[in-house]
Coordinates of C-alpha atoms in Angstrom, one line a residue:
Chain A
M3 CA 3.4 10.9 -89.3
T4 CA 5.2 10.3 -92.3
D5 CA 3.2 8.0 -94.4
T6 CA 5.2 6.7 -98.1
V7 CA 2.8 5.3 -100.4
V8 CA 5.0 2.8 -103.4
S9 CA 1.8 0.4 -105.3
S10 CA 2.0 -1.8 -107.9
A11 CA -1.3 -1.6 -110.7
S12 CA -3.5 -2.7 -107.5
R13 CA -2.3 -2.7 -104.4
E14 CA -0.9 0.1 -102.1
T15 CA 1.8 -0.7 -99.2
V16 CA 2.3 2.0 -96.8
I17 CA 5.7 2.3 -94.8
G18 CA 4.9 4.6 -91.9
F19 CA 5.1 5.2 -88.0
E20 CA 1.3 4.4 -87.3
R21 CA 1.8 1.5 -89.0
P22 CA 3.2 -2.2 -89.6
F23 CA 6.2 -3.1 -90.1
V24 CA 6.6 -3.5 -94.0
I25 CA 9.5 -6.1 -95.1
I26 CA 11.0 -5.3 -98.6
G27 CA 12.4 -9.5 -99.3
E28 CA 15.1 -8.9 -100.2
R29 CA 16.1 -12.7 -102.6
I30 CA 16.0 -11.9 -105.6
N31 CA 19.5 -10.6 -106.2
P32 CA 21.8 -12.1 -107.4
T33 CA 24.9 -11.4 -105.8
G34 CA 26.5 -13.5 -104.6
R35 CA 24.1 -16.7 -105.9
K36 CA 26.3 -17.8 -108.5
V37 CA 23.1 -19.8 -109.9
L38 CA 21.0 -17.2 -109.8
A39 CA 23.1 -14.9 -111.8
E40 CA 23.4 -17.5 -114.2
E41 CA 19.8 -18.5 -115.0
M42 CA 18.4 -14.8 -115.3
K43 CA 21.5 -14.0 -118.0
L44 CA 20.4 -17.1 -120.0
G45 CA 17.2 -15.5 -119.6
D46 CA 15.6 -18.5 -117.3
F47 CA 13.7 -16.7 -114.6
S48 CA 12.2 -20.4 -112.8
R49 CA 14.4 -19.0 -109.2
V50 CA 13.5 -15.5 -109.0
E51 CA 9.4 -16.6 -109.6
A52 CA 10.1 -18.5 -106.7
D53 CA 11.6 -16.6 -104.8
A54 CA 9.3 -13.7 -105.5
L55 CA 6.0 -16.0 -104.7
A56 CA 8.2 -17.8 -101.8
Q57 CA 8.6 -14.0 -100.0
A58 CA 4.7 -12.8 -101.0
E59 CA 3.5 -16.4 -99.1
A60 CA 5.9 -15.4 -96.1
G61 CA 4.1 -12.3 -95.6
A62 CA 6.4 -9.2 -97.4
H63 CA 5.3 -6.5 -98.2
M64 CA 7.4 -5.3 -100.7
L65 CA 9.8 -7.1 -102.6
D66 CA 13.1 -5.5 -103.7
V67 CA 13.9 -6.3 -106.8
N68 CA 17.9 -6.5 -108.1
A69 CA 19.5 -7.7 -111.7
G70 CA 23.4 -6.8 -111.0
I71 CA 25.3 -9.7 -112.5
P72 CA 28.8 -8.6 -114.1
L73 CA 28.7 -8.2 -118.4
A74 CA 25.0 -8.8 -119.0
D75 CA 22.9 -6.0 -120.0
E76 CA 21.0 -4.8 -116.7
P77 CA 19.2 -2.7 -117.7
A78 CA 17.1 -5.2 -119.7
L79 CA 17.3 -7.5 -118.2
L80 CA 15.8 -5.2 -114.8
A81 CA 13.3 -5.0 -117.2
K82 CA 12.7 -7.7 -118.4
V83 CA 12.6 -9.4 -114.2
V84 CA 10.6 -6.4 -113.2
R85 CA 7.6 -7.0 -116.0
Q86 CA 8.4 -10.9 -114.0
V87 CA 8.2 -10.2 -110.6
Q88 CA 4.5 -8.1 -111.1
S89 CA 3.1 -10.8 -113.4
L90 CA 3.7 -13.2 -110.9
T91 CA 2.3 -10.6 -107.4
D92 CA 1.3 -7.3 -106.6
L93 CA 3.0 -6.7 -104.2
P94 CA 5.1 -3.1 -105.0
L95 CA 8.7 -3.5 -105.7
S96 CA 11.3 -1.8 -104.8
I97 CA 13.9 -1.1 -108.3
D98 CA 17.7 -1.6 -107.1
S99 CA 20.5 -0.8 -109.4
S100 CA 23.6 1.1 -109.2
I101 CA 23.4 1.8 -112.4
V102 CA 20.9 4.7 -113.7
G103 CA 20.1 3.1 -116.4
A104 CA 18.7 0.1 -115.2
L105 CA 16.6 2.3 -112.7
E106 CA 15.0 4.3 -116.2
A107 CA 14.2 0.0 -117.8
G108 CA 13.8 -0.8 -113.9
L109 CA 10.8 2.5 -114.7
A110 CA 10.5 2.6 -117.3
V111 CA 7.9 -0.6 -117.3
Y112 CA 7.2 -1.2 -114.0
Q113 CA 3.6 0.0 -113.2
G114 CA 1.9 1.8 -110.2
K115 CA 4.4 4.1 -108.0
A116 CA 7.9 2.2 -107.8
L117 CA 10.6 2.1 -104.5
V118 CA 13.6 3.5 -106.2
N119 CA 16.5 1.9 -104.4
S120 CA 18.9 3.5 -103.8
V121 CA 19.9 7.3 -104.3
T122 CA 23.8 8.2 -102.5
G123 CA 24.6 12.4 -101.1
E124 CA 27.4 11.5 -103.8
E125 CA 26.6 14.9 -106.5
D126 CA 25.9 12.9 -109.2
R127 CA 24.1 9.7 -107.9
L128 CA 21.9 13.1 -106.5
E129 CA 21.4 14.9 -110.1
R130 CA 21.0 11.3 -111.6
V131 CA 18.3 9.7 -110.0
L132 CA 16.4 13.2 -108.8
P133 CA 14.7 13.9 -111.7
L134 CA 14.1 10.7 -112.7
V135 CA 12.4 9.7 -109.4
A136 CA 10.8 12.2 -110.0
K137 CA 9.2 12.1 -113.4
H138 CA 8.1 8.9 -112.3
G139 CA 6.6 10.2 -109.1
A140 CA 8.2 7.2 -107.6
A141 CA 9.7 7.0 -104.0
V142 CA 13.3 6.8 -103.6
V143 CA 15.9 5.2 -101.0
A144 CA 18.5 7.6 -99.3
I145 CA 21.2 6.3 -98.1
T146 CA 23.6 8.1 -96.0
N147 CA 27.5 8.1 -97.6
D148 CA 28.4 10.4 -99.7
E149 CA 32.0 11.4 -102.0
T150 CA 34.0 11.7 -98.4
G151 CA 32.7 7.2 -98.3
I152 CA 30.4 6.0 -94.8
S153 CA 31.7 8.1 -92.0
Q154 CA 32.3 6.7 -89.0
D155 CA 29.9 9.3 -86.7
P156 CA 26.6 8.5 -87.3
D157 CA 25.6 12.4 -86.8
V158 CA 27.5 13.1 -90.4
R159 CA 25.1 10.6 -91.9
F160 CA 22.8 12.3 -91.0
E161 CA 24.2 15.4 -92.1
V162 CA 24.4 14.0 -95.6
A163 CA 19.7 12.6 -95.4
V164 CA 19.5 16.5 -94.5
K165 CA 20.9 17.4 -97.5
I166 CA 19.7 14.7 -99.4
L167 CA 16.2 15.9 -98.3
N168 CA 15.7 19.2 -100.0
R169 CA 17.8 18.3 -103.2
A170 CA 14.9 16.0 -103.0
A171 CA 12.8 19.0 -102.4
D172 CA 13.9 21.4 -104.8
H173 CA 13.3 18.2 -107.7
G174 CA 9.2 18.4 -106.2
I175 CA 9.7 15.4 -104.6
P176 CA 7.8 15.2 -100.8
K177 CA 10.1 14.2 -98.2
S178 CA 7.0 11.4 -97.5
D179 CA 8.9 10.4 -100.5
V180 CA 12.3 9.5 -99.1
V181 CA 13.0 6.3 -97.3
I182 CA 17.0 6.7 -94.9
D183 CA 19.3 4.0 -94.6
P184 CA 21.6 5.0 -91.7
L185 CA 24.2 2.4 -92.9
V186 CA 24.4 -0.6 -90.9
M187 CA 28.4 -1.6 -90.6
P188 CA 28.8 -5.3 -89.3
I189 CA 29.2 -5.6 -85.0
G190 CA 31.9 -7.8 -85.9
A191 CA 34.3 -5.0 -88.0
M192 CA 32.5 -2.4 -85.9
G193 CA 31.5 -2.4 -81.8
T194 CA 29.7 0.8 -82.0
A195 CA 27.5 -0.6 -85.8
G196 CA 24.4 -1.3 -83.0
Q197 CA 24.6 1.5 -80.9
Q198 CA 25.1 4.2 -83.8
A199 CA 22.7 2.8 -85.6
F200 CA 19.6 3.3 -82.6
H201 CA 20.8 6.6 -82.6
L202 CA 21.3 7.7 -85.7
V203 CA 17.7 5.8 -87.1
R204 CA 16.5 7.8 -83.1
R205 CA 17.5 11.1 -84.6
L206 CA 16.0 10.3 -88.3
R207 CA 12.7 10.4 -87.2
S208 CA 12.6 12.3 -84.0
E209 CA 14.0 15.2 -85.8
L210 CA 13.0 14.3 -89.4
G211 CA 10.0 12.5 -89.6
V212 CA 10.8 10.3 -91.7
N213 CA 10.5 6.8 -92.9
T214 CA 13.4 4.4 -92.7
T215 CA 15.0 0.8 -94.2
C216 CA 17.6 -0.7 -93.6
G217 CA 19.8 -3.8 -94.9
A218 CA 19.5 -6.1 -91.3
S219 CA 21.1 -8.9 -92.4
N220 CA 24.8 -6.9 -92.1
V221 CA 25.0 -6.0 -88.8
S222 CA 26.0 -10.3 -88.1
F223 CA 28.5 -10.4 -91.8
G224 CA 30.8 -13.4 -89.9
L225 CA 29.4 -14.6 -86.5
P226 CA 27.4 -17.8 -85.8
N227 CA 23.8 -17.0 -86.1
R228 CA 22.9 -14.4 -87.1
N229 CA 19.4 -15.0 -87.6
G230 CA 19.2 -15.0 -83.8
I231 CA 21.5 -11.5 -83.8
N232 CA 19.3 -10.0 -87.1
G233 CA 16.2 -10.5 -85.2
A234 CA 17.2 -8.8 -81.9
F235 CA 18.7 -6.1 -84.2
L236 CA 15.6 -5.5 -85.8
A237 CA 13.5 -5.7 -82.7
M238 CA 16.2 -2.6 -81.3
M239 CA 15.9 -0.9 -84.5
I240 CA 11.8 -1.0 -84.7
A241 CA 11.6 0.2 -81.1
S242 CA 14.3 3.1 -81.6
G243 CA 12.3 3.8 -84.8
L244 CA 12.7 1.8 -87.6
T245 CA 9.4 1.5 -90.7
S246 CA 11.2 -0.6 -92.3
A247 CA 13.6 -3.6 -94.1
I248 CA 15.5 -5.3 -96.2
T249 CA 15.9 -9.0 -94.8
N250 CA 14.4 -12.2 -95.7
P251 CA 10.6 -12.9 -94.5
L252 CA 10.8 -16.5 -94.8
H253 CA 13.9 -16.3 -91.5
T254 CA 11.2 -17.7 -89.0
E255 CA 13.5 -15.5 -86.2
I256 CA 13.6 -12.1 -88.8
K257 CA 9.5 -12.6 -89.2
Q258 CA 8.1 -13.5 -85.8
A259 CA 10.7 -11.1 -84.6
V260 CA 8.6 -8.2 -86.8
M261 CA 5.7 -9.9 -86.5
A262 CA 5.7 -9.1 -82.3
C263 CA 6.9 -5.7 -82.7
D264 CA 3.5 -5.7 -84.6
V265 CA 2.0 -6.6 -81.6
L266 CA 3.9 -4.5 -78.9
T267 CA 4.4 -1.4 -80.9
G268 CA 0.1 -1.8 -81.4
Q269 CA -0.4 -2.3 -84.8
D270 CA -1.1 -5.5 -84.8
R271 CA -4.6 -4.4 -83.0
N272 CA -5.4 -7.0 -80.6
S273 CA -2.2 -9.2 -82.1
A274 CA -4.8 -10.2 -84.4
R275 CA -2.6 -11.3 -86.5
W276 CA -0.1 -12.7 -84.4
I277 CA -2.8 -15.4 -83.2
A278 CA -4.6 -16.3 -86.2
A279 CA -0.3 -16.8 -87.2
H280 CA 0.0 -18.8 -84.0
R281 CA -3.7 -21.1 -85.9
D282 CA -1.9 -21.7 -88.3
P283 CA -0.6 -25.0 -88.0
S284 CA 2.2 -24.1 -91.6
T285 CA 3.1 -20.8 -89.7
P286 CA 6.7 -19.8 -88.3
G287 CA 7.0 -20.3 -84.6
R288 CA 3.7 -22.3 -83.9
N289 CA 5.4 -26.0 -83.1
R290 CA 8.4 -24.3 -80.4
R291 CA 5.1 -23.0 -79.7
R292 CA 4.0 -26.6 -79.2
R293 CA 6.5 -27.9 -77.3
K294 CA 5.8 -24.9 -74.8
R295 CA 3.5 -25.1 -73.8
S296 CA 3.8 -29.1 -73.1
N297 CA 6.0 -27.2 -71.0
E298 CA 3.9 -25.3 -69.3
A299 CA 1.9 -28.0 -67.9
R300 CA 4.7 -27.7 -65.3
P301 CA 2.8 -24.1 -63.7
E302 CA 5.0 -21.7 -63.9
Chain B
M8 CA 26.6 5.7 -66.4
T9 CA 25.1 5.1 -62.7
D10 CA 25.8 0.9 -61.2
T11 CA 23.9 -1.1 -59.3
V12 CA 26.3 -3.1 -57.4
V13 CA 25.2 -6.7 -55.3
S14 CA 26.6 -9.1 -53.8
S15 CA 27.2 -12.9 -52.5
A16 CA 30.2 -13.9 -49.6
S17 CA 32.2 -13.9 -53.3
R18 CA 31.9 -12.4 -56.1
E19 CA 29.6 -8.8 -57.5
T20 CA 27.1 -8.4 -60.1
V21 CA 26.5 -4.8 -61.3
I22 CA 23.4 -3.6 -63.1
G23 CA 24.7 -0.4 -65.0
F24 CA 24.6 1.0 -68.3
E25 CA 27.7 0.5 -70.1
R26 CA 27.4 -2.9 -68.7
P27 CA 26.2 -6.6 -70.2
F28 CA 22.6 -6.9 -69.9
V29 CA 21.6 -8.4 -66.1
I30 CA 19.0 -12.0 -66.3
I31 CA 17.8 -12.2 -63.0
G32 CA 16.5 -15.1 -62.6
E33 CA 13.0 -16.1 -61.7
R34 CA 12.1 -19.5 -61.1
I35 CA 12.3 -19.9 -57.5
N36 CA 9.4 -19.0 -57.3
P37 CA 6.0 -21.0 -55.6
T38 CA 3.4 -18.5 -57.3
G39 CA 1.2 -20.7 -59.9
R40 CA 3.7 -23.2 -59.1
K41 CA 2.2 -26.7 -57.1
V42 CA 4.5 -29.0 -56.3
L43 CA 6.6 -26.8 -55.6
A44 CA 4.7 -24.4 -53.1
E45 CA 4.0 -28.3 -51.7
E46 CA 7.0 -29.6 -51.6
M47 CA 8.6 -26.0 -50.1
K48 CA 6.2 -26.1 -47.6
L49 CA 7.2 -29.2 -45.7
G50 CA 11.0 -28.4 -46.2
D51 CA 11.7 -30.6 -49.0
F52 CA 14.2 -27.7 -51.1
S53 CA 15.3 -30.6 -54.1
R54 CA 13.4 -28.6 -57.1
V55 CA 14.7 -25.6 -55.5
E56 CA 18.5 -26.6 -55.2
A57 CA 17.6 -28.0 -59.4
D58 CA 15.9 -24.6 -60.4
A59 CA 18.6 -22.6 -58.6
L60 CA 21.9 -25.2 -60.0
A61 CA 19.8 -24.5 -64.1
Q62 CA 19.1 -20.9 -64.0
A63 CA 22.3 -20.4 -62.7
E64 CA 24.5 -22.8 -65.5
A65 CA 22.2 -21.5 -68.2
G66 CA 23.4 -18.1 -67.3
A67 CA 21.6 -15.7 -64.4
H68 CA 24.5 -13.0 -63.1
M69 CA 21.3 -13.4 -60.4
L70 CA 18.3 -15.6 -58.6
D71 CA 15.6 -13.6 -57.4
V72 CA 13.7 -15.8 -54.5
N73 CA 10.7 -15.8 -52.8
A74 CA 8.3 -17.9 -50.5
G75 CA 4.9 -16.6 -50.8
I76 CA 2.7 -19.4 -49.8
P77 CA 0.0 -18.9 -48.4
L78 CA -0.9 -19.7 -44.8
A79 CA 3.1 -21.1 -45.0
D80 CA 5.5 -19.4 -42.3
E81 CA 6.7 -17.3 -44.9
P82 CA 9.5 -15.3 -43.1
A83 CA 11.1 -18.7 -41.2
L84 CA 10.0 -19.8 -45.0
L85 CA 12.5 -17.5 -47.0
A86 CA 15.4 -17.0 -44.5
K87 CA 15.4 -20.8 -45.4
V88 CA 15.8 -20.6 -48.5
V89 CA 17.8 -18.0 -49.1
R90 CA 20.4 -19.9 -47.4
Q91 CA 19.8 -22.7 -48.8
V92 CA 20.8 -20.8 -52.4
Q93 CA 23.7 -19.2 -51.1
S94 CA 25.1 -22.1 -50.0
L95 CA 24.3 -23.9 -54.0
T96 CA 25.7 -20.6 -55.7
D97 CA 27.2 -17.8 -56.2
L98 CA 25.0 -15.7 -57.8
P99 CA 23.6 -12.7 -56.5
L100 CA 20.2 -12.6 -54.9
S101 CA 16.4 -10.8 -55.5
I102 CA 15.1 -11.3 -51.9
D103 CA 11.1 -11.7 -52.7
S104 CA 7.8 -10.8 -50.8
S105 CA 5.2 -8.6 -50.1
I106 CA 5.5 -9.2 -46.8
V107 CA 8.2 -6.5 -44.8
G108 CA 8.7 -9.8 -42.1
A109 CA 10.4 -11.5 -45.0
L110 CA 11.8 -9.4 -46.9
E111 CA 13.3 -8.8 -42.8
A112 CA 14.1 -12.2 -42.2
G113 CA 16.5 -12.9 -45.9
L114 CA 18.1 -10.0 -45.7
A115 CA 19.2 -11.2 -41.9
V116 CA 20.6 -14.5 -43.2
Y117 CA 21.5 -12.8 -46.2
Q118 CA 25.0 -13.4 -46.9
G119 CA 26.6 -10.4 -49.2
K120 CA 24.3 -6.5 -50.7
A121 CA 20.4 -8.3 -51.6
L122 CA 17.9 -6.7 -54.1
V123 CA 15.5 -6.2 -51.7
N124 CA 12.2 -7.1 -54.4
S125 CA 10.5 -4.4 -54.0
V126 CA 9.7 -1.1 -52.3
T127 CA 6.1 0.8 -53.7
G128 CA 5.1 4.5 -53.9
E129 CA 2.9 3.3 -51.1
E130 CA 3.6 4.9 -48.0
D131 CA 2.8 2.0 -45.8
R132 CA 5.7 0.2 -48.2
L133 CA 7.8 3.1 -48.0
E134 CA 8.3 3.2 -44.7
R135 CA 8.5 0.1 -43.8
V136 CA 10.9 -1.6 -46.6
L137 CA 13.0 1.4 -46.9
P138 CA 14.6 1.6 -43.2
L139 CA 15.1 -2.4 -43.6
V140 CA 17.2 -1.4 -47.4
A141 CA 19.4 1.5 -45.6
K142 CA 19.8 -0.2 -42.4
H143 CA 21.6 -3.7 -44.5
G144 CA 23.2 -1.6 -46.9
A145 CA 21.1 -3.4 -49.9
A146 CA 19.8 -2.4 -52.9
V147 CA 15.6 -2.3 -54.1
V148 CA 13.3 -3.2 -56.3
A149 CA 11.2 -0.1 -56.7
I150 CA 7.7 -0.7 -58.1
T151 CA 6.0 2.6 -59.7
N152 CA 2.2 2.0 -58.8
D153 CA 1.3 3.4 -55.3
E154 CA -1.9 3.9 -52.8
T155 CA -3.8 5.3 -56.0
G156 CA -3.1 1.7 -57.8
I157 CA -1.1 1.0 -61.0
S158 CA -1.7 4.6 -63.3
Q159 CA -2.7 3.9 -66.7
D160 CA -0.3 7.3 -67.6
P161 CA 3.3 6.1 -67.9
D162 CA 4.1 9.7 -66.9
V163 CA 1.7 9.2 -63.7
R164 CA 4.3 6.2 -63.1
F165 CA 7.2 8.3 -63.9
E166 CA 6.1 10.5 -61.0
V167 CA 6.0 8.4 -58.8
A168 CA 9.1 6.5 -59.4
V169 CA 10.6 10.1 -58.7
K170 CA 9.2 10.7 -54.7
I171 CA 10.4 6.5 -54.7
L172 CA 14.1 7.6 -55.5
N173 CA 13.2 10.5 -52.8
R174 CA 12.0 8.7 -50.6
A175 CA 15.5 6.7 -50.4
A176 CA 17.0 9.8 -50.2
D177 CA 15.9 10.4 -47.2
H178 CA 16.8 7.5 -45.9
G179 CA 20.2 8.0 -46.9
I180 CA 20.1 5.4 -49.3
P181 CA 21.6 6.6 -53.7
K182 CA 20.1 6.5 -56.5
S183 CA 22.7 3.8 -57.7
D184 CA 20.9 1.6 -54.8
V185 CA 16.9 1.7 -56.4
V186 CA 16.5 -0.2 -59.5
I187 CA 12.6 1.2 -61.1
D188 CA 10.0 -1.4 -62.6
P189 CA 8.1 0.8 -65.4
L190 CA 5.4 -2.1 -64.7
V191 CA 4.7 -3.7 -67.8
M192 CA 0.7 -4.7 -68.1
P193 CA -0.5 -7.5 -70.7
I194 CA -0.4 -6.7 -74.3
G195 CA -3.2 -8.7 -74.8
A196 CA -5.6 -6.5 -72.3
M197 CA -3.8 -2.7 -73.6
G198 CA -2.0 -2.3 -76.7
T199 CA -0.2 0.4 -76.0
A200 CA 1.6 -1.7 -73.3
G201 CA 4.8 -1.6 -75.1
Q202 CA 4.7 2.0 -76.0
Q203 CA 3.3 3.0 -72.9
A204 CA 6.6 0.3 -71.4
F205 CA 9.8 2.4 -74.1
H206 CA 8.6 5.4 -73.1
L207 CA 8.8 5.1 -69.7
V208 CA 12.0 3.2 -70.4
R209 CA 13.4 5.9 -72.0
R210 CA 12.1 8.7 -69.6
L211 CA 13.2 7.1 -66.4
R212 CA 17.1 6.4 -68.4
S213 CA 17.6 9.9 -70.1
E214 CA 15.9 11.7 -67.0
L215 CA 16.6 10.0 -64.3
G216 CA 19.8 8.0 -64.6
V217 CA 18.6 4.6 -62.7
N218 CA 19.1 1.5 -63.3
T219 CA 15.8 -0.5 -64.5
T220 CA 14.3 -4.1 -64.5
C221 CA 10.8 -5.3 -65.2
G222 CA 9.1 -8.8 -64.9
A223 CA 9.9 -9.3 -69.2
S224 CA 7.0 -12.8 -69.7
N225 CA 3.9 -10.2 -68.3
V226 CA 3.1 -8.4 -70.9
S227 CA 3.0 -11.3 -73.6
F228 CA 0.0 -12.8 -71.5
G229 CA -2.6 -14.9 -72.8
L230 CA -0.7 -14.8 -76.3
P231 CA 0.2 -17.6 -78.1
N232 CA 4.4 -18.4 -78.4
R233 CA 4.8 -16.1 -75.5
N234 CA 8.8 -16.6 -75.9
G235 CA 8.7 -15.4 -79.1
I236 CA 6.7 -12.0 -77.8
N237 CA 8.7 -11.8 -74.4
G238 CA 12.5 -11.5 -76.6
A239 CA 11.5 -9.7 -79.0
F240 CA 10.2 -7.5 -76.0
L241 CA 13.0 -7.6 -74.2
A242 CA 15.4 -6.3 -77.4
M243 CA 12.8 -3.8 -77.7
M244 CA 12.9 -3.1 -74.1
I245 CA 17.2 -2.4 -74.0
A246 CA 17.1 -0.5 -76.7
S247 CA 14.6 1.6 -75.8
G248 CA 17.3 1.8 -72.0
L249 CA 16.5 -1.4 -69.3
T250 CA 19.6 -3.3 -68.0
S251 CA 17.6 -6.2 -66.3
A252 CA 14.9 -7.9 -66.3
I253 CA 13.2 -11.2 -64.0
T254 CA 13.0 -13.7 -65.8
N255 CA 13.9 -17.0 -67.5
P256 CA 17.0 -18.1 -68.9
L257 CA 16.2 -21.6 -69.7
H258 CA 14.0 -20.6 -72.6
T259 CA 16.1 -20.7 -75.8
E260 CA 14.2 -17.4 -76.9
I261 CA 15.1 -15.1 -74.0
K262 CA 18.8 -15.7 -73.2
Q263 CA 19.6 -15.6 -77.0
A264 CA 17.4 -12.5 -77.0
V265 CA 19.1 -11.0 -74.5
M266 CA 23.0 -12.6 -75.1
A267 CA 21.8 -11.0 -79.1
C268 CA 21.9 -7.4 -77.3
D269 CA 24.8 -7.9 -75.5
V270 CA 26.2 -7.8 -78.9
L271 CA 24.8 -5.0 -80.3
T272 CA 25.1 -2.6 -77.7
G273 CA 28.6 -2.8 -77.3
Q274 CA 28.3 -5.1 -74.5
D275 CA 30.3 -8.2 -75.3
R276 CA 33.5 -7.0 -76.8
N277 CA 34.2 -8.4 -80.1
S278 CA 30.9 -10.6 -79.8
A279 CA 33.8 -13.0 -77.7
R280 CA 30.8 -14.5 -75.4
W281 CA 28.3 -15.1 -78.3
I282 CA 30.9 -16.3 -80.9
A283 CA 32.1 -18.9 -77.2
A284 CA 28.3 -19.9 -77.0
H285 CA 28.2 -20.9 -80.8
R286 CA 30.6 -23.0 -80.4
D287 CA 30.0 -25.6 -76.8
P288 CA 27.0 -28.2 -78.9
S289 CA 24.9 -27.5 -75.7
T290 CA 24.4 -24.0 -76.6
P291 CA 19.9 -22.9 -77.2
G292 CA 20.4 -21.6 -80.6
R293 CA 23.6 -23.5 -82.1
N294 CA 21.6 -26.8 -83.9
R295 CA 19.3 -23.9 -85.5
R296 CA 22.5 -22.4 -86.4
R297 CA 24.1 -25.1 -88.3
R298 CA 20.6 -26.3 -90.4
K299 CA 20.8 -22.1 -91.1
R300 CA 24.3 -23.4 -92.1
S301 CA 23.0 -26.6 -94.1
N302 CA 20.5 -23.4 -96.3
E303 CA 23.2 -21.2 -96.8
A304 CA 25.1 -23.7 -99.0
R305 CA 22.4 -22.4 -102.2
P306 CA 24.8 -19.0 -101.4
E307 CA 22.1 -16.0 -100.4

């Protein structure tokens, strides 16, 4: 059983096979969010704070923090956001950037053991990100593409995962500190994207014994009712072995699917969290259940 | 690839690995439905007819038909219901009874190739139901319990499935005409019920190459927001290899989960059915999507 332990100054989150599924809140990310990007650039973090608190309240177990804004000083900005978010919530963070200097700046101010998002199988990334991860004793998300791009063949992506794990080991990073992202394609662009992802996650878990994560919304890109697809996708991925996802816990379908999966994998003991959540009137699904209940007055 | 083909006089439904998931509508069943039971006993089939049409409209691919009413003449009643439902819809039927005489009466009037629901691993059932299935060239649901009851060990239930398949073969029934029910326990009573079901369905598919079905609602017995659990359970079971379920397509979560799974397994080519369903304003999930859309005006 592989446990990936991350932490803030005062709290641990564990990603693992025998653990509740870990939701990494995706909202603190200016990519595609113009207003947020503008505000962040001007040093206004009010929306970042609101997103942090709302995701924590909605049940995120970790928060992803990204400050990728074109023409901004991303290292300085990411460090500020990391500090700001850590002052508001004790959830462990995923420090997210494609710029190594920004990861470095974020790690420098981070309190606890962070998840670094991400390294790929590209030679240059491996040799710049892994030493940083090792130096800070962090964990790292490993994305299964390399210099040749993203292979359409999930078994090639599996080999990229093996390569990253081996290289991490060379840097003294144990496989329990590497969380593999199988790379999920939009199903609208590639009809086999779902089956590929299930197959790859199953192999990563059964053959390599590693934890996994993915951006769970990408699969539904371009389709109507995306959350309907995303909720089912998460359930199918969890049944295939996925142990965490970078997603939005504010979406009812996502949150409900993950909570139901915890019941069904036996990770919500005695369904205690599910039952408690449906006692609280503010919980997603609560009203729906009430309506269902009155339907059920007509016996089934 | 194992295809189980059932039919009415004019229409085929195929249960198979490379096919859209098959929903067998569960509503026409007086068990626990007092009003329906009373009406059926008096020969009033108006509710049966409404249930048949509503489930067909909601996208059921087959309908389960049960007439198990205490003190009623079940064989005569089941035959009447089968005739009545076949006069209304061209969906193939699952003829459902624990009384062999009722299965016989239903099969005698059935037009097409029915699914007989069910045989178990009990000696007496095997030797009375299988000859009937063979005689009518029907398919059969095989439930994985035997004289010793329902084993708590899914691998014992697997062996019961093997025994039923062998006995069916002795009667000239190919394994493609046997649909195995792994028997799903309520998760509230047994915390491992979900993992057991996923494990067993995976073995049935990969080692025996058989189609599978289950009563998908049993798992959530006693819990709040049952459809939230049931939708996630179906998605997890489909990811594990389940090819059909006896369930209620009128429940939004169920219908949406199955449709989303077809997209994600690649069985809804180009997501055509998903997209078409979300063009029709009467579709479950449509309103929800609209609300989501307006949320998304704030870019993500």
